[in-house]
CSV table of C-alpha atoms in Angstrom, one decimal:
chain,number,residue,atom,x,y,z
L,175,MET,CA,0.5,18.4,22.0
L,176,ALA,CA,-0.7,16.6,18.9
L,177,SER,CA,1.9,14.8,16.9
L,178,GLN,CA,2.9,16.2,13.5
L,179,LEU,CA,1.1,14.5,10.5
L,180,ARG,CA,3.4,12.4,8.4
L,181,LEU,CA,1.6,12.8,5.1
L,182,PRO,CA,0.1,16.3,4.8
L,183,PHE,CA,-1.0,17.2,1.3
L,184,ALA,CA,-0.3,13.6,0.1
L,185,LEU,CA,-2.6,11.7,-2.2
L,186,ALA,CA,-2.7,8.0,-1.5
L,187,LEU,CA,-4.3,5.4,-3.9
L,188,VAL,CA,-5.1,2.3,-1.9
L,189,THR,CA,-6.4,-0.7,-3.8
L,190,GLY,CA,-8.2,-3.5,-2.0
L,191,ALA,CA,-9.5,-0.8,0.2
L,192,GLY,CA,-12.9,-2.3,0.8
L,193,SER,CA,-11.9,-4.5,3.7
L,194,GLY,CA,-9.2,-6.0,5.8
L,195,ILE,CA,-5.6,-4.7,5.3
L,196,GLY,CA,-6.6,-2.3,2.5
L,197,ARG,CA,-9.2,-0.6,4.6
L,198,ALA,CA,-6.9,-0.3,7.6
L,199,VAL,CA,-4.2,1.2,5.4
L,200,GLY,CA,-6.7,3.8,4.1
L,201,VAL,CA,-7.7,4.7,7.6
L,202,ARG,CA,-4.1,5.0,8.8
L,203,LEU,CA,-3.0,7.1,5.8
L,204,ALA,CA,-6.0,9.4,6.2
L,205,ALA,CA,-5.2,9.8,9.9
L,206,GLU,CA,-1.7,10.9,8.8
L,207,GLY,CA,-3.1,13.7,6.7
L,208,ALA,CA,-3.3,12.0,3.3
L,209,THR,CA,-6.3,12.3,1.0
L,210,VAL,CA,-7.3,8.7,0.1
L,211,ALA,CA,-8.5,7.3,-3.2
L,212,ALA,CA,-10.0,4.1,-2.0
L,213,CYS,CA,-10.3,1.5,-4.8
L,214,ASP,CA,-11.9,-2.0,-4.6
L,215,LEU,CA,-13.4,-4.5,-7.0
L,216,ASP,CA,-16.5,-4.1,-4.8
L,217,GLY,CA,-17.5,-0.5,-5.3
L,218,ALA,CA,-19.9,-0.5,-2.4
L,219,ALA,CA,-17.2,-1.7,-0.1
L,220,ALA,CA,-14.9,1.1,-1.3
L,221,ARG,CA,-17.6,3.7,-0.7
L,222,GLU,CA,-18.1,2.3,2.9
L,223,THR,CA,-14.4,2.8,3.5
L,224,VAL,CA,-14.7,6.4,2.3
L,225,ARG,CA,-17.6,6.9,4.7
L,226,LEU,CA,-15.4,5.7,7.5
L,227,LEU,CA,-12.6,8.1,6.5
L,228,GLY,CA,-14.9,11.1,6.4
L,229,GLY,CA,-15.6,11.4,2.7
L,230,PRO,CA,-18.5,13.3,1.1
L,231,GLY,CA,-21.7,12.9,3.0
L,232,SER,CA,-20.0,11.9,6.2
L,233,HIS,CA,-19.5,13.9,9.4
L,234,GLU,CA,-16.7,11.7,10.7
L,235,GLY,CA,-13.0,11.3,10.0
L,236,ALA,CA,-10.4,13.4,8.4
L,237,PRO,CA,-11.1,17.2,8.4
L,238,ARG,CA,-10.2,17.6,4.8
L,239,GLY,CA,-13.0,15.2,3.7
L,240,ALA,CA,-11.8,15.0,0.1
L,241,HIS,CA,-11.5,11.2,0.0
L,242,ALA,CA,-13.2,9.3,-2.9
L,243,ALA,CA,-14.1,5.8,-3.8
L,244,PHE,CA,-13.3,4.0,-7.1
L,245,GLN,CA,-14.3,0.6,-8.5
L,246,ALA,CA,-11.7,-1.2,-10.6
L,247,ASP,CA,-10.2,-4.6,-11.3
L,248,VAL,CA,-6.5,-4.0,-10.9
L,249,SER,CA,-5.6,-7.3,-12.4
L,250,GLU,CA,-6.4,-5.7,-15.8
L,251,ALA,CA,-3.9,-3.2,-17.2
L,252,GLY,CA,-6.4,-1.1,-19.0
L,253,ALA,CA,-8.5,-0.8,-15.9
L,254,VAL,CA,-5.5,0.4,-13.9
L,255,ARG,CA,-4.7,3.1,-16.5
L,256,ARG,CA,-8.3,4.3,-16.4
L,257,LEU,CA,-8.3,4.3,-12.6
L,258,LEU,CA,-5.2,6.5,-12.5
L,259,ASP,CA,-6.8,8.9,-15.0
L,260,GLN,CA,-10.0,9.0,-12.9
L,261,VAL,CA,-8.1,9.6,-9.7
L,262,GLN,CA,-6.2,12.5,-11.3
L,263,VAL,CA,-9.3,14.1,-12.7
L,264,LYS,CA,-11.2,13.7,-9.4
L,265,LYS,CA,-8.5,15.2,-7.3
L,266,ARG,CA,-7.2,17.9,-9.6
L,267,ASP,CA,-9.0,20.6,-7.8
L,268,ASP,CA,-8.8,19.2,-4.3
L,269,VAL,CA,-5.1,18.6,-3.8
L,270,ALA,CA,-1.8,19.3,-5.4
L,271,PRO,CA,-0.6,16.9,-8.2
L,272,PHE,CA,0.6,13.5,-7.0
L,273,LYS,CA,3.1,13.9,-4.2
L,274,ALA,CA,2.7,10.4,-2.7
L,275,LEU,CA,1.0,7.4,-4.3
L,276,THR,CA,0.7,4.3,-2.2
L,277,LEU,CA,-0.6,0.9,-3.4
L,278,PRO,CA,-1.6,-1.9,-1.1
L,279,PRO,CA,0.7,-4.4,0.8
L,280,VAL,CA,0.9,-7.8,-0.8
L,281,PRO,CA,0.0,-10.9,1.3
L,282,SER,CA,2.9,-13.2,1.2
L,283,ALA,CA,4.2,-16.6,2.1
L,284,LEU,CA,7.8,-15.3,1.8
L,285,GLN,CA,8.7,-14.8,5.5
L,286,GLY,CA,12.4,-14.6,6.2
L,287,PHE,CA,13.6,-16.1,2.9
L,288,LEU,CA,12.1,-17.2,-0.4
L,289,VAL,CA,10.6,-20.7,0.2
L,290,GLY,CA,7.7,-22.7,-1.2
L,291,ASN,CA,4.9,-24.3,0.7
L,292,VAL,CA,3.0,-27.5,-0.1
L,293,GLY,CA,0.0,-26.8,-2.4
L,294,GLN,CA,1.0,-23.1,-2.9
L,295,THR,CA,3.2,-23.2,-6.0
L,296,ASN,CA,1.3,-20.4,-7.8
L,297,TYR,CA,1.1,-18.3,-4.6
L,298,ALA,CA,4.7,-18.6,-3.6
L,299,ALA,CA,5.9,-17.9,-7.1
L,300,SER,CA,3.8,-14.8,-7.5
L,301,LYS,CA,5.0,-13.3,-4.3
L,302,ALA,CA,8.6,-14.1,-5.2
L,303,GLY,CA,7.9,-12.1,-8.3
L,304,VAL,CA,6.6,-9.2,-6.2
L,305,VAL,CA,9.9,-9.1,-4.3
L,306,GLY,CA,11.9,-9.2,-7.5
L,307,LEU,CA,9.7,-6.5,-9.1
L,308,THR,CA,10.2,-4.3,-6.1
L,309,GLN,CA,13.9,-4.6,-6.3
L,310,THR,CA,14.0,-4.0,-10.0
L,311,ALA,CA,11.7,-1.0,-9.9
L,312,ALA,CA,13.7,0.5,-7.2
L,313,ARG,CA,16.8,0.4,-9.4
L,314,GLU,CA,15.1,1.5,-12.5
L,315,LEU,CA,13.0,4.4,-11.0
L,316,GLY,CA,15.5,5.6,-8.4
L,317,ARG,CA,17.8,7.5,-10.7
L,318,SER,CA,16.8,10.7,-12.5
L,319,ASP,CA,18.4,9.6,-15.7
L,320,THR,CA,15.8,6.9,-16.2
L,321,TRP,CA,12.8,9.2,-16.4
L,322,GLY,CA,12.9,9.3,-20.2
L,323,HIS,CA,12.5,5.5,-20.4
L,324,VAL,CA,9.5,5.2,-18.1
L,325,GLU,CA,6.4,5.6,-20.3
L,326,GLY,CA,3.5,7.5,-18.9
L,327,LEU,CA,5.2,8.2,-15.5
L,328,ARG,CA,5.6,11.8,-14.3
L,329,GLU,CA,8.0,13.0,-11.7
L,330,GLY,CA,6.5,12.7,-8.3
L,331,GLN,CA,4.4,9.6,-9.2
L,332,CYS,CA,5.0,6.1,-7.9
L,333,SER,CA,3.9,2.9,-9.6
L,334,VAL,CA,4.7,0.3,-7.0
L,335,LEU,CA,3.8,0.0,-3.4
L,336,SER,CA,5.3,3.1,-1.9
L,337,GLY,CA,5.6,6.8,-2.6
L,338,VAL,CA,7.9,9.8,-2.6
L,339,SER,CA,7.1,13.3,-1.6
L,340,SER,CA,8.2,16.4,-3.5
L,341,HIS,CA,9.9,17.5,-0.3
L,342,SER,CA,11.9,14.3,0.0
L,343,PRO,CA,15.7,14.3,-0.4
L,344,PHE,CA,15.1,11.6,-3.0
L,345,HIS,CA,12.8,13.7,-5.1
L,346,ARG,CA,15.5,14.9,-7.4
L,347,HIS,CA,16.6,11.3,-8.0
L,348,GLY,CA,13.3,9.7,-8.6
L,349,ILE,CA,11.0,7.2,-6.9
L,350,ARG,CA,11.3,4.9,-4.0
L,351,CYS,CA,9.7,1.4,-4.3
L,352,ASN,CA,9.1,-0.9,-1.3
L,353,SER,CA,6.8,-3.8,-0.6
L,354,VAL,CA,5.1,-5.1,2.5
L,355,LEU,CA,4.9,-8.9,3.2
L,356,PRO,CA,2.1,-9.6,5.8
L,357,GLY,CA,2.0,-12.9,7.6
L,358,PHE,CA,-1.2,-14.3,9.2
L,359,ILE,CA,-3.4,-11.3,9.7
L,360,LYS,CA,-7.0,-11.2,11.0
L,361,THR,CA,-8.9,-10.5,7.9
L,362,PRO,CA,-12.0,-11.8,6.1
L,363,MET,CA,-9.7,-14.2,4.2
L,364,THR,CA,-8.2,-15.8,7.3
L,365,GLN,CA,-11.6,-16.1,8.9
L,366,LYS,CA,-12.3,-18.8,6.4
L,367,VAL,CA,-9.4,-20.9,7.6
L,368,PRO,CA,-10.4,-23.8,9.9
L,369,GLN,CA,-9.9,-23.0,13.6
L,370,LYS,CA,-7.6,-26.0,14.1
L,371,VAL,CA,-5.3,-24.7,11.4
L,372,LEU,CA,-5.3,-21.2,12.9
L,373,ASP,CA,-4.5,-22.6,16.3
L,374,LYS,CA,-1.6,-24.6,14.9
L,375,VAL,CA,-0.2,-21.5,13.0
L,376,THR,CA,-0.6,-19.3,16.0
L,377,GLY,CA,1.4,-21.7,18.1
L,378,MET,CA,4.3,-21.3,15.6
L,379,ILE,CA,4.3,-17.5,15.8
L,380,PRO,CA,7.0,-16.2,18.2
L,381,LEU,CA,4.9,-13.3,19.3
L,382,GLY,CA,2.1,-15.7,20.1
L,383,HIS,CA,-0.8,-14.2,18.1
L,384,MET,CA,-2.0,-13.3,14.7
L,385,GLY,CA,-1.5,-9.8,13.5
L,386,ASP,CA,-4.2,-7.1,13.1
L,387,PRO,CA,-4.6,-5.1,9.8
L,388,GLU,CA,-3.5,-2.1,11.7
L,389,ASP,CA,-0.1,-3.7,12.3
L,390,VAL,CA,0.4,-3.7,8.5
L,391,ALA,CA,-1.0,-0.2,8.1
L,392,ASP,CA,1.6,1.1,10.5
L,393,VAL,CA,4.4,-0.2,8.3
L,394,VAL,CA,2.8,1.2,5.1
L,395,ALA,CA,2.5,4.6,6.8
L,396,PHE,CA,6.2,4.5,7.6
L,397,LEU,CA,7.2,3.5,4.1
L,398,ALA,CA,5.0,6.2,2.6
L,399,SER,CA,6.4,8.9,4.8
L,400,GLU,CA,9.7,10.9,5.0
L,401,ASP,CA,10.7,8.7,7.9
L,402,SER,CA,11.8,6.1,5.3
L,403,GLY,CA,13.4,8.5,2.9
L,404,TYR,CA,16.6,6.4,2.5
L,405,ILE,CA,14.8,3.1,2.1
L,406,THR,CA,14.1,1.7,-1.4
L,407,GLY,CA,13.9,-1.8,-2.8
L,408,ALA,CA,13.0,-3.3,0.6
L,409,SER,CA,10.5,-6.0,1.3
L,410,VAL,CA,9.4,-5.5,4.9
L,411,GLU,CA,7.9,-8.5,6.8
L,412,VAL,CA,5.0,-8.1,9.2
L,413,THR,CA,4.7,-11.7,10.4
L,414,GLY,CA,5.2,-11.7,14.2
L,415,GLY,CA,8.5,-13.5,13.6
L,416,LEU,CA,7.0,-16.5,11.8
L,417,PHE,CA,9.3,-18.0,9.1
L,418,MET,CA,7.6,-20.3,6.6
């Protein structure tokens, strides 16, 4: 007997979806029943992800086949606003209005507790900011009496890293916000690391191996689903037990 889908009728926006963790997240969410809006700075890579998901012109993947690709630089605020507008226009006739909106996990050097690392001042500081942002957003967006103070956000939408369904017990209160902190994952980025460095790092991981993008995607699917309905403001590590 097939297992019940976790994300039926959900719309998931996945940025960085052209490769690595982002692509794996898109594949997993689609497998859970979500319609995926795959966004990447590389538009061609995003379109390839949609092809893998079973989007227009493909005979594979999700039976609904309504996935779509978008190109945007999410480091630019205006581009993000345009992206959201484009996604809503594209999906208006395909699915119900936003019921779950999931952005990508954030690679992090913040395993176990907030620490720095030699030569990574900017990296460690930015990821510490993500943790703080997640906690603050969870407080500000988790209560129904804050809706009037959140410009441009509609009930049922999510702006940070995890979503909420209209069927969730938290829907009447607002939005859940959680982040994912991957450790050393096998992606195109880590493929550029010298092998001797990878060997050293792998030797420090309690589980004895680097993670796969699918390991991160599993956690994202959980956080985007009803199974995590009472979790908000959390930063979940996917590190194999490595503390840095």
